[in-house]
Tab-separated table of C-alpha atoms and ligand atoms in Angstrom:
chain	number	residue	atom	x	y	z
A	1	UNK	CA	-0.031	-0.233	-0.189
A	2	UNK	CA	2.618	2.277	0.448
A	3	UNK	CA	4.751	3.129	-2.672
A	4	UNK	CA	8.046	4.120	-1.000
A	5	UNK	CA	9.122	3.827	2.535
A	6	UNK	CA	8.433	7.216	4.099
A	7	UNK	CA	10.609	10.473	3.938
A	8	UNK	CA	11.673	11.785	7.057
A	9	UNK	CA	12.380	15.811	6.390
A	10	UNK	CA	13.860	18.250	8.310
A	11	UNK	CA	11.806	21.521	8.434
A	12	UNK	CA	11.815	24.744	11.229
A	13	UNK	CA	12.478	22.200	14.388
A	14	UNK	CA	10.047	19.570	12.814
A	15	UNK	CA	10.261	16.474	11.038
A	16	UNK	CA	7.925	16.889	7.650
A	17	UNK	CA	7.311	13.229	7.168
A	18	UNK	CA	5.933	12.586	3.325
A	19	UNK	CA	3.744	9.172	3.196
A	20	UNK	CA	2.913	8.005	-0.824
A	21	UNK	CA	0.117	5.477	-0.508
A	22	UNK	CA	-0.309	3.179	-4.265
A	23	UNK	CA	-4.201	3.691	-4.262
A	24	UNK	CA	-6.889	6.186	-3.005
A	25	UNK	CA	-6.233	6.532	1.207
A	26	UNK	CA	-6.315	7.887	4.288
A	27	UNK	CA	-2.954	8.164	6.050
A	28	UNK	CA	-2.360	9.072	9.596
A	29	UNK	CA	1.130	8.714	11.797
A	30	UNK	CA	1.163	8.136	15.384
A	31	UNK	CA	3.619	9.193	17.372
A	32	UNK	CA	4.612	10.344	21.011
A	33	UNK	CA	1.225	9.321	21.793
A	34	UNK	CA	-0.353	11.725	19.306
A	35	UNK	CA	-2.151	11.295	16.371
A	36	UNK	CA	-1.921	13.130	13.480
A	37	UNK	CA	-4.265	12.998	10.283
A	38	UNK	CA	-3.380	14.130	6.962
A	39	UNK	CA	-7.036	16.652	6.255
A	40	UNK	CA	-8.405	19.799	5.228
A	41	UNK	CA	-10.164	21.207	7.797
A	42	UNK	CA	-11.692	18.422	8.758
A	43	UNK	CA	-11.981	16.271	5.924
A	44	UNK	CA	-9.641	13.588	5.068
A	45	UNK	CA	-7.522	14.060	2.098
A	46	UNK	CA	-7.358	10.969	-0.777
A	47	UNK	CA	-7.183	12.658	-3.817
A	48	UNK	CA	-3.618	12.324	-3.687
A	49	UNK	CA	-2.043	10.083	-3.274
A	50	UNK	CA	0.825	12.136	-1.871
A	51	UNK	CA	0.493	12.526	1.958
A	52	UNK	CA	2.424	15.415	3.863
A	53	UNK	CA	2.807	15.862	8.159
A	54	UNK	CA	4.232	18.004	10.099
A	55	UNK	CA	5.379	16.745	13.638
A	56	UNK	CA	7.685	18.266	16.628
A	57	UNK	CA	10.642	16.709	16.659
A	58	UNK	CA	10.620	15.614	20.580
A	59	UNK	CA	7.734	13.148	19.753
A	60	UNK	CA	9.405	11.102	16.985
A	61	UNK	CA	12.724	11.394	18.934
A	62	UNK	CA	11.369	10.800	22.295
A	63	UNK	CA	10.045	7.566	21.079
A	64	UNK	CA	12.281	6.553	18.354
A	65	UNK	CA	9.752	5.461	16.214
A	66	UNK	CA	5.928	5.969	14.466
A	67	UNK	CA	3.013	4.594	12.998
A	68	UNK	CA	1.720	4.872	10.035
A	69	UNK	CA	-1.655	3.971	9.542
A	70	UNK	CA	-3.603	3.457	5.993
A	71	UNK	CA	-6.836	3.493	5.458
A	72	UNK	CA	-7.354	2.448	2.041
A	73	UNK	CA	-10.625	4.316	0.177
A	74	UNK	CA	-13.295	1.584	-2.036
A	75	UNK	CA	-15.488	4.321	-3.071
A	76	UNK	CA	-15.979	7.887	-1.786
A	77	UNK	CA	-18.933	9.488	-2.327
A	78	UNK	CA	-21.302	12.039	-0.701
A	79	UNK	CA	-22.876	9.712	1.605
A	80	UNK	CA	-21.819	6.357	3.015
A	81	UNK	CA	-17.754	6.524	1.632
A	82	UNK	CA	-16.829	2.704	1.560
A	83	UNK	CA	-13.296	2.497	2.688
A	84	UNK	CA	-11.020	-0.931	4.115
A	85	UNK	CA	-9.463	-1.666	6.885
A	86	UNK	CA	-6.782	0.249	8.476
A	87	UNK	CA	-3.841	-1.222	8.002
A	88	UNK	CA	-0.266	0.025	10.384
A	89	UNK	CA	3.605	0.082	9.121
A	90	UNK	CA	5.837	0.891	11.862
A	91	UNK	CA	9.140	2.322	11.450
A	92	UNK	CA	11.591	3.225	14.307
A	93	UNK	CA	13.475	5.953	13.976
A	94	UNK	CA	17.305	7.296	14.786
A	95	UNK	CA	17.805	11.197	15.794
A	96	UNK	CA	21.479	12.097	15.234
A	97	UNK	CA	24.131	11.399	17.007
A	98	UNK	CA	25.731	14.160	19.359
A	99	UNK	CA	28.875	13.659	17.329
A	100	UNK	CA	30.858	11.601	14.544
A	101	UNK	CA	27.601	12.353	12.647
A	102	UNK	CA	28.134	10.731	9.022
A	103	UNK	CA	26.317	11.969	6.816
A	104	UNK	CA	25.693	10.873	3.067
A	105	UNK	CA	25.103	14.135	0.189
A	106	UNK	CA	24.029	13.833	-3.237
A	107	UNK	CA	22.340	15.907	-6.093
A	108	UNK	CA	22.156	16.346	-9.859
A	109	UNK	CA	20.853	12.028	-9.946
A	110	UNK	CA	18.801	13.801	-12.986
A	111	UNK	CA	16.010	10.597	-12.947
A	112	UNK	CA	19.035	7.909	-11.739
A	113	UNK	CA	17.950	5.688	-8.381
A	114	UNK	CA	20.012	2.790	-8.217
A	115	UNK	CA	23.032	4.413	-9.148
A	116	UNK	CA	23.086	7.224	-6.427
A	117	UNK	CA	21.720	3.871	-3.786
A	118	UNK	CA	24.704	2.281	-4.371
A	119	UNK	CA	27.323	5.166	-3.874
A	120	UNK	CA	25.713	5.818	-0.629
A	121	UNK	CA	25.802	2.216	0.363
A	122	UNK	CA	29.539	2.158	-0.538
A	123	UNK	CA	29.882	5.140	2.360
A	124	UNK	CA	27.679	2.830	4.482
A	125	UNK	CA	25.665	3.306	7.133
A	126	UNK	CA	24.681	7.290	7.608
A	127	UNK	CA	22.533	9.524	10.022
A	128	UNK	CA	21.307	11.834	8.260
A	129	UNK	CA	21.095	12.025	3.582
A	130	UNK	CA	21.461	15.194	2.114
A	131	UNK	CA	19.308	15.638	-1.116
A	132	UNK	CA	20.459	18.938	-2.741
A	133	UNK	CA	18.590	19.234	-6.041
A	134	UNK	CA	18.027	18.262	-9.527
A	135	UNK	CA	17.229	14.959	-8.512
A	136	UNK	CA	14.687	14.260	-11.099
A	137	UNK	CA	15.434	15.535	-14.746
A	138	UNK	CA	12.442	18.068	-14.090
A	139	UNK	CA	9.310	18.594	-13.248
A	140	UNK	CA	6.867	18.069	-15.991
A	141	UNK	CA	4.491	16.237	-14.193
A	142	UNK	CA	3.951	14.881	-10.155
A	143	UNK	CA	5.261	11.178	-11.191
A	144	UNK	CA	8.361	12.835	-11.336
A	145	UNK	CA	9.006	13.366	-7.981
A	146	UNK	CA	8.814	9.574	-6.654
A	147	UNK	CA	13.083	10.076	-8.234
A	148	UNK	CA	13.223	11.700	-5.002
A	149	UNK	CA	10.583	9.490	-2.419
A	150	UNK	CA	12.309	6.463	-4.111
A	151	UNK	CA	16.065	7.862	-3.158
A	152	UNK	CA	14.839	8.925	0.130
A	153	UNK	CA	13.167	5.644	0.759
A	154	UNK	CA	15.652	3.664	-0.036
A	155	UNK	CA	18.584	5.074	1.638
A	156	UNK	CA	16.780	5.853	4.939
A	157	UNK	CA	14.062	3.873	5.715
A	158	UNK	CA	11.933	5.886	7.115
A	159	UNK	CA	14.319	5.659	9.690
A	160	UNK	CA	16.823	8.400	9.572
A	161	UNK	CA	15.787	12.439	8.933
A	162	UNK	CA	16.699	14.228	5.342
A	163	UNK	CA	17.413	17.042	3.805
A	164	UNK	CA	15.993	18.806	0.923
A	165	UNK	CA	17.104	21.515	-1.388
A	166	UNK	CA	15.463	22.158	-4.663
A	167	UNK	CA	17.954	22.441	-7.320
A	168	UNK	CA	17.276	24.642	-10.859
A	169	UNK	CA	16.129	21.700	-12.946
A	170	UNK	CA	12.986	21.154	-10.520
A	171	UNK	CA	11.782	24.542	-11.085
A	172	UNK	CA	11.156	23.221	-15.595
A	173	UNK	CA	7.898	21.724	-16.474
A	174	UNK	CA	4.158	21.880	-15.896
A	175	UNK	CA	4.001	20.221	-11.836
A	176	UNK	CA	7.303	22.459	-11.002
A	177	UNK	CA	4.189	24.956	-9.261
A	178	UNK	CA	2.980	21.687	-7.062
A	179	UNK	CA	6.249	21.384	-6.047
A	180	UNK	CA	5.962	22.832	-2.141
A	181	UNK	CA	2.683	20.507	-2.274
A	182	UNK	CA	4.278	17.221	-2.482
A	183	UNK	CA	7.864	17.992	-1.187
A	184	UNK	CA	9.023	19.946	1.968
A	185	UNK	CA	8.642	23.842	2.065
A	186	UNK	CA	7.848	25.779	4.886
A	187	UNK	CA	4.969	28.498	4.457
A	188	UNK	CA	4.910	27.497	0.885
A	189	UNK	CA	8.633	28.442	0.429
A	190	UNK	CA	11.257	26.621	-0.844
A	191	UNK	CA	13.856	27.518	1.951
A	192	UNK	CA	13.884	27.158	5.519
A	193	UNK	CA	15.880	26.833	8.304
A	194	UNK	CA	16.368	23.194	9.865
A	195	UNK	CA	17.117	21.353	12.801
A	196	UNK	CA	18.703	17.387	13.223
A	197	UNK	CA	19.932	16.987	16.746
A	198	UNK	CA	23.454	19.342	16.923
A	199	UNK	CA	22.682	19.841	12.640
A	200	UNK	CA	20.404	23.104	11.816
A	201	UNK	CA	21.124	24.927	8.937
A	202	UNK	CA	19.499	26.774	6.111
A	203	UNK	CA	18.255	24.833	2.859
A	204	UNK	CA	18.561	28.112	0.512
A	205	UNK	CA	17.273	27.833	-3.254
A	206	UNK	CA	18.932	29.953	-5.921
A	207	UNK	CA	15.859	29.286	-8.672
A	208	UNK	CA	16.665	29.363	-12.085
A	209	UNK	CA	20.325	29.605	-13.386
A	210	UNK	CA	20.175	31.672	-16.146
A	211	UNK	CA	17.549	35.580	-16.172
A	212	UNK	CA	14.163	34.872	-16.151
A	213	UNK	CA	14.026	36.471	-19.638
A	214	UNK	CA	16.327	33.509	-20.998
A	215	UNK	CA	14.464	31.448	-24.035
A	216	UNK	CA	14.713	28.394	-22.656
A	217	UNK	CA	11.911	29.466	-19.777
A	218	UNK	CA	8.900	30.830	-22.455
A	219	UNK	CA	8.680	33.337	-19.502
A	220	UNK	CA	7.582	30.799	-16.910
A	221	UNK	CA	9.372	32.000	-14.361
A	222	UNK	CA	10.127	35.112	-12.002
A	223	UNK	CA	12.995	33.978	-9.713
A	224	UNK	CA	14.576	37.885	-9.501
A	225	UNK	CA	11.538	38.701	-6.958
A	226	UNK	CA	10.888	34.989	-5.406
A	227	UNK	CA	15.408	35.272	-4.709
A	228	UNK	CA	14.179	39.198	-3.507
A	229	UNK	CA	12.167	37.957	-1.231
A	230	UNK	CA	14.589	34.656	0.231
A	231	UNK	CA	17.044	37.703	0.970
A	232	UNK	CA	14.275	39.022	3.264
A	233	UNK	CA	14.814	35.704	4.992
A	234	UNK	CA	18.004	35.411	5.232
A	235	UNK	CA	18.019	38.958	6.471
A	236	UNK	CA	15.962	37.253	9.364
A	237	UNK	CA	18.220	34.562	10.122
A	238	UNK	CA	21.187	36.590	10.129
A	239	UNK	CA	19.740	38.755	12.784
A	240	UNK	CA	18.123	36.061	14.943
A	241	UNK	CA	21.711	34.269	14.644
A	242	UNK	CA	24.225	37.101	15.259
A	243	UNK	CA	21.132	38.711	18.507
A	244	UNK	CA	20.522	35.067	19.718
A	245	UNK	CA	22.933	34.283	23.761
A	246	UNK	CA	21.644	30.594	23.307
A	247	UNK	CA	24.564	29.229	20.598
A	248	UNK	CA	25.080	25.919	20.639
A	249	UNK	CA	28.150	23.887	20.417
A	250	UNK	CA	26.973	21.915	17.155
A	251	UNK	CA	26.874	22.382	13.487
A	252	UNK	CA	25.582	24.482	11.159
A	253	UNK	CA	24.961	23.995	7.883
A	254	UNK	CA	24.385	26.134	4.665
A	255	UNK	CA	22.749	23.964	1.718
A	256	UNK	CA	21.849	25.196	-1.362
A	257	UNK	CA	22.185	23.376	-5.245
A	258	UNK	CA	23.707	26.742	-6.825
A	259	UNK	CA	27.438	27.715	-5.577
A	260	UNK	CA	26.103	31.247	-5.757
A	261	UNK	CA	29.402	32.227	-4.240
A	262	UNK	CA	30.929	31.987	-7.595
A	263	UNK	CA	31.124	34.022	-11.107
A	264	UNK	CA	29.917	31.942	-13.656
A	265	UNK	CA	30.410	32.585	-17.290
A	266	UNK	CA	27.573	33.956	-19.669
A	267	UNK	CA	24.329	33.342	-19.168
A	268	UNK	CA	24.952	32.060	-15.804
A	269	UNK	CA	26.261	35.343	-14.955
A	270	UNK	CA	23.466	36.556	-12.398
A	271	UNK	CA	22.545	38.116	-9.699
A	272	UNK	CA	25.714	39.195	-8.422
A	273	UNK	CA	24.336	42.239	-5.915
A	274	UNK	CA	21.528	39.557	-5.046
A	275	UNK	CA	24.736	36.811	-3.889
A	276	UNK	CA	26.354	39.273	-2.255
A	277	UNK	CA	24.689	39.854	0.111
A	278	UNK	CA	23.388	36.838	0.784
A	279	UNK	CA	27.335	36.289	1.085
A	280	UNK	CA	27.948	38.807	3.185
A	281	UNK	CA	24.403	37.925	5.358
A	282	UNK	CA	25.389	34.314	5.519
A	283	UNK	CA	29.429	35.178	7.046
A	284	UNK	CA	28.417	37.844	9.252
A	285	UNK	CA	25.428	37.297	10.731
A	286	UNK	CA	24.536	33.469	10.374
A	287	UNK	CA	28.173	32.362	10.356
A	288	UNK	CA	27.825	28.719	9.123
A	289	UNK	CA	30.492	26.308	9.335
A	290	UNK	CA	29.789	24.312	5.876
A	291	UNK	CA	27.908	25.258	3.182
A	292	UNK	CA	27.020	22.150	1.014
A	293	UNK	CA	26.160	22.447	-3.040
A	294	UNK	CA	25.987	20.445	-6.384
A	295	UNK	CA	25.166	21.716	-9.605
A	296	UNK	CA	28.870	21.432	-11.019
A	297	UNK	CA	27.920	17.924	-11.462
A	298	UNK	CA	31.968	17.747	-10.117
A	299	UNK	CA	33.408	17.943	-6.688
A	300	UNK	CA	34.671	20.842	-5.427
A	301	UNK	CA	36.351	22.393	-2.236
A	302	UNK	CA	36.496	26.372	-1.730
A	303	UNK	CA	37.452	28.229	0.967
A	304	UNK	CA	37.408	31.766	1.943
A	305	UNK	CA	39.338	33.879	-0.503
A	306	UNK	CA	40.210	31.350	-3.134
A	307	UNK	CA	40.295	32.578	-6.657
A	308	UNK	CA	36.937	30.332	-7.089
A	309	UNK	CA	35.399	32.734	-4.362
A	310	UNK	CA	33.598	36.107	-6.272
A	311	UNK	CA	31.191	36.598	-3.792
A	312	UNK	CA	32.616	36.790	-0.243
A	313	UNK	CA	32.371	33.011	0.821
A	314	UNK	CA	31.397	32.666	4.489
A	315	UNK	CA	32.830	29.059	5.148
A	316	UNK	CA	34.613	26.472	3.334
A	317	UNK	CA	32.129	25.268	0.144
A	318	UNK	CA	31.932	21.597	-0.927
A	319	UNK	CA	30.130	20.689	-4.219
A	320	UNK	CA	29.659	17.508	-3.240
A	321	UNK	CA	27.908	15.686	-6.115
A	322	UNK	CA	29.272	14.094	-9.938
A	323	UNK	CA	27.588	12.697	-12.422
A	324	UNK	CA	29.066	12.115	-15.763
A	325	UNK	CA	27.052	10.371	-18.132
A	326	UNK	CA	26.004	7.048	-15.913
A	327	UNK	CA	28.586	7.607	-13.269
A	328	UNK	CA	27.219	9.183	-10.070
A	329	UNK	CA	29.037	9.670	-7.644
A	330	UNK	CA	27.973	11.699	-3.562
A	331	UNK	CA	30.078	13.039	-0.882
A	332	UNK	CA	30.016	11.095	2.946
A	333	UNK	CA	30.874	14.076	5.109
A	334	UNK	CA	31.808	12.467	8.544
A	335	UNK	CA	31.440	16.021	10.953
A	336	UNK	CA	33.312	15.292	14.115
A	337	UNK	CA	34.798	17.713	16.389
A	338	UNK	CA	35.749	21.122	14.195
A	339	UNK	CA	36.378	18.676	11.175
A	340	UNK	CA	34.572	17.043	8.429
A	341	UNK	CA	35.886	14.194	7.325
A	342	UNK	CA	35.170	13.660	3.514
A	343	UNK	CA	34.703	10.135	1.686
A	344	UNK	CA	33.542	10.304	-2.059
A	345	UNK	CA	32.263	7.242	-3.234
A	346	UNK	CA	29.990	6.727	-6.415
A	347	UNK	CA	28.427	3.259	-7.733
A	348	UNK	CA	31.680	1.408	-8.229
A	349	UNK	CA	33.476	2.246	-4.776
A	350	UNK	CA	35.841	4.975	-2.570
A	351	UNK	CA	36.917	7.478	-4.971
A	352	UNK	CA	38.397	9.864	-2.471
A	353	UNK	CA	39.015	11.173	0.690
A	354	UNK	CA	40.059	14.459	2.410
A	355	UNK	CA	39.319	17.026	5.904
A	356	UNK	CA	37.465	19.959	5.818
A	357	UNK	CA	38.891	21.694	8.884
A	358	UNK	CA	35.614	23.846	10.166
B	401	FE2	FE1	21.396	22.184	-11.416
């Protein structure tokens, strides 16, 4: 009845769990002594097979698990709808350890599923998955989102959290406007803060990678205004962080598909003013420990002040994905003390190892 294992996305201070059913069904989640239903003002939803829940972190982390209830709908009608017996699926959930946290980062899989799953298996057991954009090739239909749920479900089994950021290819196609309904969002926005154990961070979204009037988009995007609204969000986050006296000793990440601190060649040389401001706000206010990116289809490590850093990188940056035709690679990241031990893997095995000082 479940199409994939649940995806447990870290959004805000809690988790956004997404469940996909094979057919029409009502879905609920029980955890921490509470029942969460997928409903619209008291009406159980069944028209979409994608069901989304916001669950407070302390409930699922406290119980170290959750139970998904699925009630198949045989016939929905105004009176005497017919449903089947509710079926329960139990999932255990492992909160992040305090240190020696093992993460796998992947982006740019462009519809591939088996290769990124194998690449992650070649890193070994993980505590947190990061999917950083361009996981499907485009968003032509909502079924394209299945690539995301499938990779997430197969790697996490619904038992560990996942951090998700949108990539530029995700903006392309007729279902792109439904992205925030089917995938993690915070109040409809694809940029948001997240927390999982002692890791917290910002998922940012550069939108498309060329100007809005580029003929490839056929007048379908308005990313400049979107980025301006996102600047307001980053300003707030930077101010809150700068004012915060209760700073913990965990890890702060910025997860963003496009490595926006670099000036690309035309037609990709966009939004210098906005990206310089984002970099400055992060550097002076949010003060992240590590920035994780994809988009370039090749690995890269950049430190503030390097030649590649055009707009003021706030911290070390890892472009942690590789895509060369059929070969898909990601980056294992072991956070330990003030160091990130990076292990690059693809579906054939380990391809590189190095350390980033945080
Ligand atoms: Fe991309």
